Tab-separated table of C-alpha atoms in Angstrom:
chain	number	residue	atom	x	y	z
A	15	MET	CA	-18.620	-6.233	20.997
A	16	LEU	CA	-16.687	-3.566	19.083
A	17	ILE	CA	-16.284	-5.580	15.883
A	18	SER	CA	-18.216	-8.524	14.472
A	19	ASP	CA	-16.648	-11.853	13.643
A	20	LYS	CA	-17.220	-11.210	9.933
A	21	LEU	CA	-15.537	-7.796	9.938
A	22	ALA	CA	-12.701	-9.000	12.184
A	23	GLU	CA	-12.021	-11.760	9.666
A	24	ALA	CA	-11.981	-9.183	6.860
A	25	PHE	CA	-9.586	-6.986	8.875
A	26	ASN	CA	-7.301	-9.999	9.347
A	27	GLN	CA	-7.312	-10.508	5.584
A	28	GLN	CA	-6.498	-6.830	5.096
A	29	ILE	CA	-3.475	-7.220	7.352
A	30	GLY	CA	-2.274	-9.827	4.859
A	31	ASN	CA	-3.081	-7.537	1.932
A	32	GLU	CA	-1.123	-4.688	3.475
A	33	LEU	CA	1.827	-6.979	4.233
A	34	ALA	CA	1.691	-8.229	0.636
A	35	ASN	CA	1.856	-4.584	-0.474
A	36	TYR	CA	4.858	-4.138	1.819
A	37	LEU	CA	6.609	-7.028	0.105
A	38	GLN	CA	5.635	-5.763	-3.354
A	39	TYR	CA	7.068	-2.327	-2.687
A	40	LEU	CA	10.203	-3.913	-1.234
A	41	ALA	CA	10.588	-5.974	-4.413
A	42	ILE	CA	10.165	-2.815	-6.512
A	43	SER	CA	12.748	-1.049	-4.341
A	44	ASN	CA	15.108	-3.991	-4.832
A	45	TYR	CA	14.651	-3.754	-8.609
A	46	PHE	CA	15.600	-0.070	-8.605
A	47	GLU	CA	18.538	-0.720	-6.281
A	48	LYS	CA	19.843	-3.420	-8.676
A	49	GLU	CA	19.496	-0.904	-11.514
A	50	SER	CA	21.536	1.645	-9.494
A	51	LEU	CA	18.529	3.977	-9.381
A	52	PHE	CA	18.999	4.807	-5.736
A	53	ALA	CA	16.516	7.686	-5.396
A	54	LEU	CA	13.743	5.488	-6.803
A	55	ALA	CA	14.877	2.636	-4.560
A	56	ARG	CA	14.633	4.904	-1.489
A	57	LEU	CA	11.222	6.181	-2.549
A	58	TYR	CA	9.779	2.677	-2.925
A	59	SER	CA	11.501	1.481	0.246
A	60	LYS	CA	9.791	4.319	2.126
A	61	GLN	CA	6.508	3.279	0.548
A	62	ALA	CA	7.120	-0.300	1.709
A	63	ASP	CA	7.515	0.960	5.277
A	64	GLU	CA	4.197	2.821	4.994
A	65	GLU	CA	2.449	-0.367	3.878
A	66	ARG	CA	3.849	-2.220	6.864
A	67	ASP	CA	2.559	0.576	9.084
A	68	HIS	CA	-0.901	0.172	7.529
A	69	ALA	CA	-0.877	-3.526	8.423
A	70	MET	CA	0.100	-2.640	11.969
A	71	LYS	CA	-2.814	-0.168	12.234
A	72	PHE	CA	-5.262	-2.983	11.439
A	73	ASN	CA	-3.412	-5.291	13.821
A	74	LYS	CA	-3.583	-2.726	16.658
A	75	PHE	CA	-7.261	-2.010	15.999
A	76	LEU	CA	-8.108	-5.685	16.364
A	77	LEU	CA	-6.135	-5.915	19.597
A	78	ASP	CA	-7.790	-2.768	20.978
A	79	ALA	CA	-11.188	-4.196	20.004
A	80	GLY	CA	-10.469	-7.297	22.090
A	81	ARG	CA	-9.673	-9.566	19.157
A	82	SER	CA	-6.618	-11.683	18.450
A	83	PRO	CA	-5.237	-10.865	15.017
A	84	ILE	CA	-4.884	-13.967	12.873
A	85	LEU	CA	-2.184	-13.371	10.307
A	86	PRO	CA	-3.021	-14.922	6.941
A	87	ALA	CA	-0.658	-16.383	4.392
A	88	ILE	CA	0.837	-13.668	2.213
A	89	ARG	CA	1.066	-13.945	-1.533
A	90	GLU	CA	4.490	-13.788	-3.115
A	91	PRO	CA	5.291	-10.428	-4.692
A	92	ARG	CA	6.331	-9.947	-8.260
A	93	ASN	CA	10.131	-9.763	-8.184
A	94	GLU	CA	11.090	-9.267	-11.814
A	95	PHE	CA	10.371	-6.186	-13.890
A	96	GLY	CA	11.246	-5.466	-17.506
A	97	SER	CA	11.525	-1.728	-16.963
A	98	ALA	CA	11.058	1.105	-14.511
A	99	LEU	CA	7.731	1.811	-16.188
A	100	GLU	CA	6.570	-1.738	-15.515
A	101	ALA	CA	7.608	-1.521	-11.853
A	102	ALA	CA	5.797	1.802	-11.391
A	103	GLN	CA	2.684	0.353	-13.056
A	104	VAL	CA	2.697	-2.609	-10.647
A	105	ALA	CA	2.810	-0.123	-7.756
A	106	LEU	CA	-0.177	1.803	-9.117
A	107	ASP	CA	-2.124	-1.403	-9.747
A	108	SER	CA	-1.455	-2.425	-6.155
A	109	GLU	CA	-2.832	0.866	-4.835
A	110	VAL	CA	-5.949	0.635	-7.000
A	111	ALA	CA	-6.561	-2.901	-5.693
A	112	THR	CA	-6.048	-1.729	-2.110
A	113	THR	CA	-8.577	1.047	-2.632
A	114	ARG	CA	-11.153	-1.528	-3.730
A	115	GLN	CA	-10.332	-3.615	-0.652
A	116	ILE	CA	-10.844	-0.635	1.656
A	117	TYR	CA	-14.137	0.186	-0.094
A	118	ASP	CA	-15.256	-3.399	0.555
A	119	LEU	CA	-14.377	-3.069	4.245
A	120	VAL	CA	-16.301	0.210	4.468
A	121	ALA	CA	-19.318	-1.434	2.818
A	122	LEU	CA	-19.141	-4.367	5.233
A	123	ALA	CA	-18.869	-2.076	8.274
A	124	THR	CA	-21.715	0.100	6.992
A	125	GLU	CA	-23.925	-2.899	6.299
A	126	GLY	CA	-23.319	-4.209	9.816
A	127	ARG	CA	-23.776	-0.787	11.405
A	128	GLU	CA	-20.309	-1.118	12.948
A	129	TYR	CA	-19.556	2.527	13.535
A	130	ILE	CA	-16.306	2.262	15.483
A	131	PRO	CA	-14.595	0.215	12.753
A	132	LEU	CA	-16.207	2.495	10.167
A	133	ASN	CA	-14.656	5.513	11.861
A	134	PHE	CA	-11.280	3.734	11.863
A	135	LEU	CA	-11.597	3.043	8.130
A	136	GLN	CA	-12.132	6.739	7.324
A	137	TRP	CA	-8.396	7.320	7.740
A	138	PHE	CA	-7.689	4.624	5.152
A	139	LEU	CA	-10.097	6.208	2.681
A	140	SER	CA	-8.179	9.482	2.873
A	141	GLU	CA	-4.881	7.637	2.755
A	142	GLN	CA	-5.857	5.798	-0.427
A	143	LEU	CA	-6.550	9.085	-2.191
A	144	GLU	CA	-2.987	10.133	-1.378
A	145	GLU	CA	-1.547	6.698	-2.231
A	146	VAL	CA	-3.218	6.444	-5.642
A	147	ALA	CA	-2.390	10.048	-6.527
A	148	SER	CA	1.276	9.509	-5.590
A	149	ALA	CA	1.507	6.244	-7.528
A	150	GLU	CA	-0.086	7.892	-10.580
A	151	SER	CA	2.354	10.789	-10.306
A	152	ARG	CA	5.384	8.479	-10.049
A	153	LEU	CA	4.149	6.489	-13.044
A	154	ALA	CA	3.633	9.674	-15.077
A	155	ILE	CA	7.144	10.904	-14.244
A	156	VAL	CA	8.696	7.580	-15.247
A	157	ARG	CA	6.583	7.505	-18.421
A	158	ARG	CA	7.652	11.050	-19.389
A	159	ALA	CA	11.303	10.186	-18.842
A	160	GLY	CA	11.004	7.399	-21.406
A	161	PRO	CA	14.071	5.213	-21.689
A	162	SER	CA	16.176	7.752	-19.760
A	163	VAL	CA	15.161	6.839	-16.227
A	164	LEU	CA	18.250	8.685	-15.019
A	165	MET	CA	16.214	11.850	-15.568
A	166	VAL	CA	13.770	10.564	-12.956
A	167	GLU	CA	16.656	10.089	-10.549
A	168	ALA	CA	17.810	13.664	-11.140
A	169	TYR	CA	14.245	14.925	-10.688
A	170	LEU	CA	13.813	13.050	-7.408
A	171	VAL	CA	17.144	14.241	-6.042
A	172	HIS	CA	16.188	17.820	-6.911
A	173	GLU	CA	12.675	17.404	-5.487
A	174	THR	CA	13.881	16.114	-2.124
A	175	SER	CA	16.684	18.638	-1.619
């Protein structure tokens, strides 16, 4: 067997976590879209797509390992934000929580000497470094802009052109 029942169950839960992250980033994107901050909306929409892709990686791994993914209930995302700073902080908090979840999966795979799933999880460890660093950077940029979030929009437009 390529993955134990216990780890497969944890991977199923992580699919739900990643889909919850997808919804959270979509809600953040929606907030920025409503505020007519279109560059920020695009950035968080792209991040939402990445989170969905992460869920699909876990889903595909389970299928390849001969398991049937069991999709869990997904928690409702936070939909209201008082400011751009608050929305960016929620994104960072989500990435920090995801990093802890991945660490827990690595510990479980290591404990069970499940080396194929452990190898699979290595990609997520590297990805979380990038995800947390990006979320921290976005939060810092929004924080520096202060109440003038339009400066962030101008920065992002300049950065991507």
